[in-house]
Amino acid sequence: MTTTEPDSSRIASWRLLARNPVTLVSAVVLVVVAVVAVTADWIAPYGINDVNVPNALAAPSGSHWFGTDELGRDVLSRVLVAVQASMRIAVISVALAAVVGVAVGVVAGYRGGWLDTVLMRVVDVMFAFPVLLLALAVVAILGPGVTTTILAIGIVYTPIFARVARASTLGVRTEPYVSASRALGTGDLYILRRHILPNIAGPLIVQTSLSLAFAILSEAALSFLGLGIQPPEPSLGRMIFDSQGFVTMAWWMAVFPGAAIFLIVLAFNLFGDGLRDVLDPKQRTTVEARRRER
């Protein structure tokens, strides 16, 4: 009975997720983005720094689907490689934030007391700064570059994971099965690994999806300001910055990188909302009730 109930609940969750067309479309978009991120170097039709000045500012055509920039470089090739770079930075930085933030939040929520107070006050101080301002401060201190961008975004989003993990841990640590395990003399590490982490995974998965969207935006903002990915490697934010002087004569230089950012961020947000409907019991109950009414 105990083995079939989790399986049936998991199947029901996946069915609920599959019935949402918006979530399905966003998932398909994210799969395409993931494929592009892995294969961009092979599917790009031209080199990202192949200069062809006589063909500069060429409109989209059969040979250049997204047109060319002020140096005659293929915009499609640069967008594909820029998406790859943005996804790499977003995934690594969010993974860093998740590991550190979850560790801090779980320890604070599970242990409580003065340790919880100290850790959460540090988190509150970090929350006092606007996200982009804190990232700019980190980059300004360490210098621009890919590694610094990853570190800056990771530091910025660590407090978010810490708060989510702590709130979820506070709700789980008082459950009867945790109290029973503690009464039996089970070690804290086993309780955390066996009982706490599996039961707080849902909110963390949702937060990861949402944080990936904001990490893409943060990377684009830093690159737009010249503090993120450095030339000659293309980045979506830098491409938009470079297009400012050519918007009236070459709209494609800004539209296609901007559209890439828009689609990726929107897909992550919509997919995160779909996951919340499935992984949050309260949301799932509400969604199921609405579907029954229809």
GROMACS .gro file of C-alpha atoms in nm:
model
  294
    1MET     CA    1   0.000   0.000   0.000
    2THR     CA    2   0.280   0.238   0.087
    3THR     CA    3   0.459   0.168  -0.241
    4THR     CA    4   0.157   0.207  -0.467
    5GLU     CA    5   0.024   0.528  -0.313
    6PRO     CA    6   0.331   0.741  -0.398
    7ASP     CA    7   0.337   0.592  -0.748
    8SER     CA    8  -0.031   0.666  -0.808
    9SER     CA    9   0.009   1.017  -0.668
   10ARG     CA   10   0.307   1.075  -0.893
   11ILE     CA   11   0.116   0.951  -1.198
   12ALA     CA   12  -0.179   1.174  -1.111
   13SER     CA   13   0.057   1.472  -1.081
   14TRP     CA   14   0.207   1.408  -1.422
   15ARG     CA   15  -0.140   1.371  -1.573
   16LEU     CA   16  -0.244   1.701  -1.421
   17LEU     CA   17   0.068   1.863  -1.562
   18ALA     CA   18   0.008   1.714  -1.907
   19ARG     CA   19  -0.350   1.844  -1.916
   20ASN     CA   20  -0.231   2.203  -1.899
   21PRO     CA   21  -0.163   2.314  -2.259
   22VAL     CA   22   0.030   2.624  -2.149
   23THR     CA   23   0.265   2.413  -1.942
   24LEU     CA   24   0.310   2.166  -2.227
   25VAL     CA   25   0.394   2.441  -2.475
   26SER     CA   26   0.641   2.599  -2.233
   27ALA     CA   27   0.801   2.259  -2.174
   28VAL     CA   28   0.843   2.208  -2.548
   29VAL     CA   29   1.001   2.553  -2.579
   30LEU     CA   30   1.243   2.471  -2.297
   31VAL     CA   31   1.335   2.141  -2.460
   32VAL     CA   32   1.413   2.327  -2.783
   33VAL     CA   33   1.619   2.580  -2.585
   34ALA     CA   34   1.808   2.296  -2.416
   35VAL     CA   35   1.883   2.135  -2.753
   36VAL     CA   36   2.005   2.468  -2.887
   37ALA     CA   37   2.221   2.520  -2.578
   38VAL     CA   38   2.387   2.182  -2.632
   39THR     CA   39   2.426   2.191  -3.010
   40ALA     CA   40   2.467   2.564  -3.087
   41ASP     CA   41   2.828   2.528  -3.198
   42TRP     CA   42   2.727   2.267  -3.457
   43ILE     CA   43   2.397   2.406  -3.585
   44ALA     CA   44   2.511   2.768  -3.624
   45PRO     CA   45   2.527   2.826  -4.001
   46TYR     CA   46   2.817   3.074  -3.980
   47GLY     CA   47   3.102   3.154  -3.748
   48ILE     CA   48   3.002   3.397  -3.476
   49ASN     CA   49   3.289   3.632  -3.564
   50ASP     CA   50   3.295   3.589  -3.942
   51VAL     CA   51   3.315   3.955  -4.054
   52ASN     CA   52   3.172   4.046  -4.396
   53VAL     CA   53   3.160   4.424  -4.413
   54PRO     CA   54   3.019   4.446  -4.769
   55ASN     CA   55   2.719   4.246  -4.644
   56ALA     CA   56   2.669   4.455  -4.329
   57LEU     CA   57   2.315   4.533  -4.208
   58ALA     CA   58   2.161   4.292  -4.460
   59ALA     CA   59   1.792   4.226  -4.398
   60PRO     CA   60   1.670   3.875  -4.311
   61SER     CA   61   1.688   3.652  -4.618
   62GLY     CA   62   1.734   3.292  -4.724
   63SER     CA   63   2.109   3.307  -4.665
   64HIS     CA   64   2.083   3.498  -4.336
   65TRP     CA   65   1.752   3.418  -4.166
   66PHE     CA   66   1.797   3.680  -3.894
   67GLY     CA   67   1.994   3.924  -4.110
   68THR     CA   68   2.344   4.055  -4.037
   69ASP     CA   69   2.484   4.313  -3.797
   70GLU     CA   70   2.698   4.622  -3.853
   71LEU     CA   71   3.003   4.406  -3.930
   72GLY     CA   72   2.822   4.161  -4.156
   73ARG     CA   73   2.813   3.885  -3.894
   74ASP     CA   74   2.521   3.643  -3.905
   75VAL     CA   75   2.271   3.736  -3.633
   76LEU     CA   76   2.116   3.387  -3.619
   77SER     CA   77   2.451   3.224  -3.546
   78ARG     CA   78   2.528   3.478  -3.277
   79VAL     CA   79   2.183   3.439  -3.117
   80LEU     CA   80   2.222   3.059  -3.103
   81VAL     CA   81   2.563   3.078  -2.937
   82ALA     CA   82   2.444   3.358  -2.706
   83VAL     CA   83   2.152   3.141  -2.591
   84GLN     CA   84   2.404   2.866  -2.518
   85ALA     CA   85   2.615   3.104  -2.309
   86SER     CA   86   2.313   3.246  -2.124
   87MET     CA   87   2.180   2.900  -2.039
   88ARG     CA   88   2.521   2.783  -1.920
   89ILE     CA   89   2.557   3.082  -1.689
   90ALA     CA   90   2.198   3.053  -1.564
   91VAL     CA   91   2.219   2.681  -1.488
   92ILE     CA   92   2.554   2.700  -1.310
   93SER     CA   93   2.468   3.012  -1.110
   94VAL     CA   94   2.126   2.881  -1.003
   95ALA     CA   95   2.279   2.544  -0.911
   96LEU     CA   96   2.532   2.729  -0.696
   97ALA     CA   97   2.259   2.936  -0.534
   98ALA     CA   98   2.044   2.627  -0.474
   99VAL     CA   99   2.321   2.425  -0.310
  100VAL     CA  100   2.432   2.704  -0.076
  101GLY     CA  101   2.085   2.846  -0.013
  102VAL     CA  102   1.921   2.509   0.058
  103ALA     CA  103   2.204   2.413   0.293
  104VAL     CA  104   2.166   2.739   0.487
  105GLY     CA  105   1.786   2.726   0.491
  106VAL     CA  106   1.762   2.362   0.596
  107VAL     CA  107   2.017   2.401   0.874
  108ALA     CA  108   1.849   2.717   1.000
  109GLY     CA  109   1.500   2.570   0.989
  110TYR     CA  110   1.597   2.234   1.139
  111ARG     CA  111   1.825   2.353   1.418
  112GLY     CA  112   1.641   2.673   1.508
  113GLY     CA  113   1.756   2.883   1.801
  114TRP     CA  114   2.042   3.130   1.775
  115LEU     CA  115   2.179   2.965   1.461
  116ASP     CA  116   1.850   3.025   1.280
  117THR     CA  117   1.848   3.387   1.396
  118VAL     CA  118   2.204   3.458   1.282
  119LEU     CA  119   2.169   3.290   0.944
  120MET     CA  120   1.835   3.452   0.865
  121ARG     CA  121   1.959   3.798   0.964
  122VAL     CA  122   2.243   3.758   0.713
  123VAL     CA  123   1.987   3.653   0.453
  124ASP     CA  124   1.770   3.955   0.539
  125VAL     CA  125   2.067   4.188   0.491
  126MET     CA  126   2.128   4.042   0.145
  127PHE     CA  127   1.757   4.082   0.066
  128ALA     CA  128   1.778   4.452   0.155
  129PHE     CA  129   1.972   4.520  -0.166
  130PRO     CA  130   1.800   4.519  -0.506
  131VAL     CA  131   1.896   4.213  -0.710
  132LEU     CA  132   2.066   4.395  -0.996
  133LEU     CA  133   2.239   4.641  -0.762
  134LEU     CA  134   2.390   4.357  -0.557
  135ALA     CA  135   2.504   4.180  -0.874
  136LEU     CA  136   2.660   4.502  -1.002
  137ALA     CA  137   2.845   4.546  -0.673
  138VAL     CA  138   2.990   4.193  -0.692
  139VAL     CA  139   3.097   4.240  -1.055
  140ALA     CA  140   3.243   4.582  -0.980
  141ILE     CA  141   3.457   4.435  -0.702
  142LEU     CA  142   3.573   4.121  -0.886
  143GLY     CA  143   3.577   4.255  -1.243
  144PRO     CA  144   3.366   4.162  -1.547
  145GLY     CA  145   3.369   3.817  -1.703
  146VAL     CA  146   3.182   3.488  -1.722
  147THR     CA  147   3.308   3.350  -1.390
  148THR     CA  148   3.227   3.672  -1.209
  149THR     CA  149   2.880   3.683  -1.365
  150ILE     CA  150   2.810   3.328  -1.246
  151LEU     CA  151   2.931   3.412  -0.897
  152ALA     CA  152   2.733   3.737  -0.884
  153ILE     CA  153   2.405   3.577  -0.992
  154GLY     CA  154   2.465   3.284  -0.759
  155ILE     CA  155   2.517   3.516  -0.462
  156VAL     CA  156   2.210   3.721  -0.551
  157TYR     CA  157   1.972   3.423  -0.562
  158THR     CA  158   2.113   3.230  -0.266
  159PRO     CA  159   1.889   3.412  -0.011
  160ILE     CA  160   1.577   3.318  -0.208
  161PHE     CA  161   1.656   2.947  -0.186
  162ALA     CA  162   1.750   2.987   0.179
  163ARG     CA  163   1.412   3.137   0.266
  164VAL     CA  164   1.215   2.879   0.067
  165ALA     CA  165   1.413   2.591   0.219
  166ARG     CA  166   1.379   2.728   0.573
  167ALA     CA  167   1.003   2.785   0.545
  168SER     CA  168   0.949   2.434   0.407
  169THR     CA  169   1.176   2.279   0.670
  170LEU     CA  170   0.988   2.450   0.953
  171GLY     CA  171   0.670   2.283   0.829
  172VAL     CA  172   0.823   1.938   0.789
  173ARG     CA  173   1.033   1.912   1.107
  174THR     CA  174   0.721   1.902   1.326
  175GLU     CA  175   0.565   1.610   1.136
  176PRO     CA  176   0.507   1.291   1.339
  177TYR     CA  177   0.740   1.078   1.128
  178VAL     CA  178   1.028   1.319   1.195
  179SER     CA  179   0.955   1.321   1.568
  180ALA     CA  180   0.935   0.940   1.569
  181SER     CA  181   1.264   0.910   1.383
  182ARG     CA  182   1.431   1.149   1.627
  183ALA     CA  183   1.287   0.956   1.924
  184LEU     CA  184   1.444   0.638   1.791
  185GLY     CA  185   1.784   0.803   1.810
  186THR     CA  186   1.830   0.855   1.437
  187GLY     CA  187   2.109   1.097   1.348
  188ASP     CA  188   2.036   1.444   1.215
  189LEU     CA  189   2.206   1.380   0.882
  190TYR     CA  190   1.989   1.075   0.819
  191ILE     CA  191   1.673   1.267   0.911
  192LEU     CA  192   1.770   1.552   0.680
  193ARG     CA  193   1.850   1.318   0.393
  194ARG     CA  194   1.562   1.077   0.443
  195HIS     CA  195   1.274   1.293   0.566
  196ILE     CA  196   1.342   1.666   0.528
  197LEU     CA  197   1.494   1.706   0.182
  198PRO     CA  198   1.252   1.474  -0.006
  199ASN     CA  199   0.952   1.653   0.145
  200ILE     CA  200   1.071   2.004   0.063
  201ALA     CA  201   1.179   1.919  -0.292
  202GLY     CA  202   0.854   2.045  -0.450
  203PRO     CA  203   0.885   2.414  -0.360
  204LEU     CA  204   1.258   2.405  -0.439
  205ILE     CA  205   1.195   2.265  -0.788
  206VAL     CA  206   0.943   2.541  -0.857
  207GLN     CA  207   1.183   2.804  -0.725
  208THR     CA  208   1.461   2.665  -0.945
  209SER     CA  209   1.248   2.708  -1.257
  210LEU     CA  210   1.158   3.065  -1.165
  211SER     CA  211   1.516   3.150  -1.067
  212LEU     CA  212   1.645   3.028  -1.403
  213ALA     CA  213   1.418   3.282  -1.572
  214PHE     CA  214   1.545   3.568  -1.356
  215ALA     CA  215   1.904   3.448  -1.398
  216ILE     CA  216   1.865   3.481  -1.776
  217LEU     CA  217   1.739   3.837  -1.727
  218SER     CA  218   2.020   3.920  -1.484
  219GLU     CA  219   2.286   3.791  -1.721
  220ALA     CA  220   2.135   3.989  -2.009
  221ALA     CA  221   2.126   4.304  -1.794
  222LEU     CA  222   2.489   4.266  -1.686
  223SER     CA  223   2.600   4.201  -2.044
  224PHE     CA  224   2.399   4.500  -2.165
  225LEU     CA  225   2.592   4.715  -1.919
  226GLY     CA  226   2.922   4.565  -2.037
  227LEU     CA  227   2.984   4.376  -1.713
  228GLY     CA  228   2.883   4.026  -1.818
  229ILE     CA  229   3.005   3.817  -2.110
  230GLN     CA  230   3.284   4.003  -2.283
  231PRO     CA  231   3.336   4.037  -2.662
  232PRO     CA  232   3.409   3.871  -2.895
  233GLU     CA  233   3.186   3.603  -2.737
  234PRO     CA  234   2.826   3.700  -2.817
  235SER     CA  235   2.561   3.757  -2.551
  236LEU     CA  236   2.197   3.851  -2.589
  237GLY     CA  237   2.225   4.160  -2.370
  238ARG     CA  238   2.536   4.284  -2.548
  239MET     CA  239   2.374   4.231  -2.889
  240ILE     CA  240   2.083   4.451  -2.783
  241PHE     CA  241   2.327   4.715  -2.659
  242ASP     CA  242   2.521   4.709  -2.988
  243SER     CA  243   2.198   4.748  -3.187
  244GLN     CA  244   2.101   5.082  -3.030
  245GLY     CA  245   2.258   5.290  -3.305
  246PHE     CA  246   2.099   5.083  -3.583
  247VAL     CA  247   1.741   5.032  -3.465
  248THR     CA  248   1.585   5.248  -3.737
  249MET     CA  249   1.781   5.089  -4.023
  250ALA     CA  250   1.830   4.731  -3.892
  251TRP     CA  251   1.547   4.638  -3.655
  252TRP     CA  252   1.644   4.270  -3.664
  253MET     CA  253   1.962   4.336  -3.464
  254ALA     CA  254   1.753   4.412  -3.155
  255VAL     CA  255   1.432   4.219  -3.219
  256PHE     CA  256   1.574   3.867  -3.246
  257PRO     CA  257   1.799   3.876  -2.936
  258GLY     CA  258   1.515   4.041  -2.744
  259ALA     CA  259   1.268   3.780  -2.866
  260ALA     CA  260   1.504   3.503  -2.751
  261ILE     CA  261   1.520   3.651  -2.400
  262PHE     CA  262   1.143   3.698  -2.394
  263LEU     CA  263   1.062   3.342  -2.503
  264ILE     CA  264   1.308   3.175  -2.265
  265VAL     CA  265   1.202   3.380  -1.962
  266LEU     CA  266   0.831   3.338  -2.040
  267ALA     CA  267   0.871   2.962  -2.087
  268PHE     CA  268   1.052   2.922  -1.755
  269ASN     CA  269   0.789   3.127  -1.572
  270LEU     CA  270   0.494   2.942  -1.724
  271PHE     CA  271   0.658   2.606  -1.662
  272GLY     CA  272   0.725   2.707  -1.302
  273ASP     CA  273   0.358   2.801  -1.258
  274GLY     CA  274   0.257   2.463  -1.397
  275LEU     CA  275   0.492   2.285  -1.159
  276ARG     CA  276   0.349   2.483  -0.867
  277ASP     CA  277  -0.001   2.366  -0.956
  278VAL     CA  278   0.121   2.005  -0.944
  279LEU     CA  279   0.371   2.006  -0.657
  280ASP     CA  280   0.182   2.235  -0.417
  281PRO     CA  281  -0.102   2.033  -0.258
  282LYS     CA  282  -0.319   2.342  -0.203
  283GLN     CA  283  -0.275   2.461  -0.560
  284ARG     CA  284  -0.330   2.109  -0.693
  285THR     CA  285  -0.657   2.077  -0.502
  286THR     CA  286  -0.776   2.410  -0.641
  287VAL     CA  287  -0.683   2.319  -0.999
  288GLU     CA  288  -0.852   1.978  -0.975
  289ALA     CA  289  -1.168   2.139  -0.835
  290ARG     CA  290  -1.177   2.387  -1.123
  291ARG     CA  291  -1.138   2.110  -1.377
  292ARG     CA  292  -1.425   1.913  -1.220
  293GLU     CA  293  -1.648   2.220  -1.237
  294ARG     CA  294  -1.580   2.247  -1.609
   0.00000   0.00000   0.00000
